[in-house]
Amino acid sequence: MNRRTFIARAGAALAGTTLAPAFSRAQSQPDFRLDIAPLKLEIAPGKLIHTVAYNGRVPGPLIRWPEGKPIVIDVVNRSSIPEIVHWHGQNIPSEMDGAAEEGSPMIPPGGRFRYTFTPRPAGFRWYHTHAFAGHDLKRGTYTGQFGCFYIEPKGEAGAYDQEIFLTLHDWNAYLASGGDSSMDAAYDYSTINDRMLGYADPVRVLDGQRVLIHFLNASASMIHWLALAGHELTVVAMDGNPVPTPTPTPAIRLGSAERVDVVITMDHPGIWILGETREEMRKAGIGIVIEYANQHGRPRWVEPPETLWDYHRFAESQATIRQPDQVIPLRFESKFHGQGAVATWTINGKSFPRTDDIVLKEGQRYRLRMMNRSGDDHPLHLHRHSFELTSVNARAMRGINKDVVVVPANGMVEADFTANNPGATLFHCHNQTHMDFGFMSLFQYTSIAKA
Amino acid sequence: MLNPMFIVCTQNVGSMIRILVWLVLCMFVGWLGVAPAQDNYEIQVYASETMTPKALLVELHSNFTVEGSTTTQFGMLPTQHQEHETIELTQGINDWSEVGLYIFTAEKSGIGIQWVGNHIRPRIRVPVRWHWPVGVSLSSEFGYARPAFSNPTWSWQIMPIVDQTIGRWYWSVNGTMVWDIHVVPPPTNFSPEQKQTYYRDVAPRGVTFGPAATLTYAPSKYYNVGVEYYSYYGEWGNFVSLHNQQQQFFPVVNLFVSPKWEINFGAGWGATAGTDHLIVKCIIGRSFDWSHHRAGSSKSPQ
């Protein structure tokens, strides 16, 4: 059994049960409705992408919702394969989280499902498909099925003049030689939102404005770097959670599924490119033009200084870490099947779904000791919980709360979380190919509460 | 529970496969003992991939002819016990082209270390983004080699390269065609018939054909094993007899100890009278990144 058969069985088992009551609850109008359907997306003149998206657009509609207020979202699947929507970064019940492995139902073609939950915690979350893709790189997160979900905090300071959501995505995936001596996804094109660099309307700003940009890397597998020519980016939040030490940086890095909120003071009038720091990636399409009012001419790119991403820069300066109740060692390795094949991935020597469930006790604090024994960087995601980074490559830190962390190649990251949201909880690499080929594990709560 | 008979049969099949593999390997090793002439300076089957931009690959090709020609033939020194050391420098230009430079040397007791010649080799490839099912590139190699070591002296080689990786298997075919621009003339006392034979069998003045190929299998990501094939058929449309052709097989091991290093070992058996009978070869390569970007940085391609 692989992840595909696991999902298929889970979907079949749930289709007749969970979905039926869902239909019966359709007495009121939903707050939002998402239609999953095929889309021909023109990312540049003449460049058409055949994909699947929400409500005929990429990204899907921005869901902006007050913290703590229940929400009802109807999802209608007009595509030809079973689908599911994952509400990434939210502490919600397993059956609403949108991962079949946790017990959320798959939505059959032509079917619909009503998601009802109370969005929390506040901050920049997102939603995306959590379907299996395997060797079919036109499914799952390779498609345009993603959107931003902003949970408004009850007391938002709003110390900015303009707010923008920008999503990064890579298109037309194919298998090519990748890291760790195996095949991995490579892409023909990339976009910010739905357009390649040079083909979107510019972001118009005023001199002196403070602009808050919510960046989301919705790529199925790529790590992206971004910089705004001539400006510094002050990182104020990661994965929707404020950072203890907002710090300016020439460039930001986003692993797959990571979010970074930055504030940019527009103090350098001109027409600039906000784009990937690597030229080949900008040529592929990652970039958008930032245009000051009353400025004319061609957009300019200024090479930012070479930057290394370091979560520590945004953490608390004094890193006194309290000890967790238990340490969970997690060793990530690949199993070689040839340079011309996709590797399978293991956590502690086992591939999902043949992994051993990790058992949690409610109320206990756990430390995930993530040891990456491969030559790839991996964006690890924990569903339904946030974790606090406590060390990266043995350097202690605190105060950075996230739900995705990039564990560097041959490196180690430790992250603590409190088991405070009972229910099946998925933990996986957010690289679609990696998760489809075994890089997953399921955390289960015991019924015995902490004494 | 599995049928015990099935387990025994499975074990037998496994043993049989192992025996077969050993037999094939022993046959190769045995053939190595069989015992004439080839200017082997760069014994390598090329892959279609080109070097990444701003990266330089430095390779040392070391080839020792254990059993080769023992007499001077038309001015060419005997190959037996010659050691050839070739430095190959390959610089990536962009994501679809590179240029290579060769410095050939020969060493042998009695002649010392001799410079043999230089070649330059630009190469272009079909970019990965074209999504071709096989890798394809076209190499063009031009240069000079001293007549004591090579006939022709000036040559221009055109080599289409096609390769593919399927699971653990990799194959590559190099369709080597060489235009012998300048060859050493035959002895003046040769009769017209002898000259005709000379220009056919020894030093054709037209385009010659000599494909090479490899097939490897990777049991692990750290190495693969396989066979390389090298040949020389003679002038297009006027191939020499099988006896005078070069047909050579190298069992090889390629090690992938680090992305920066490439290591290849092999021992080659010449199957015809026209081939050096036994050559051992080794290629050690190290790539250097001129971009000076730190791994994982905002400018690193990774």
Coordinates of C-alpha atoms in Angstrom, one line a residue, chain B residues 112 137 202 225 227 245:
Chain B
G112 CA 60.5 10.4 -21.4
S137 CA 24.1 16.9 -27.7
V202 CA 46.1 3.2 -41.9
V225 CA 29.1 -0.7 -13.0
V227 CA 30.6 -1.7 -20.0
Q245 CA 39.1 -2.5 -37.2

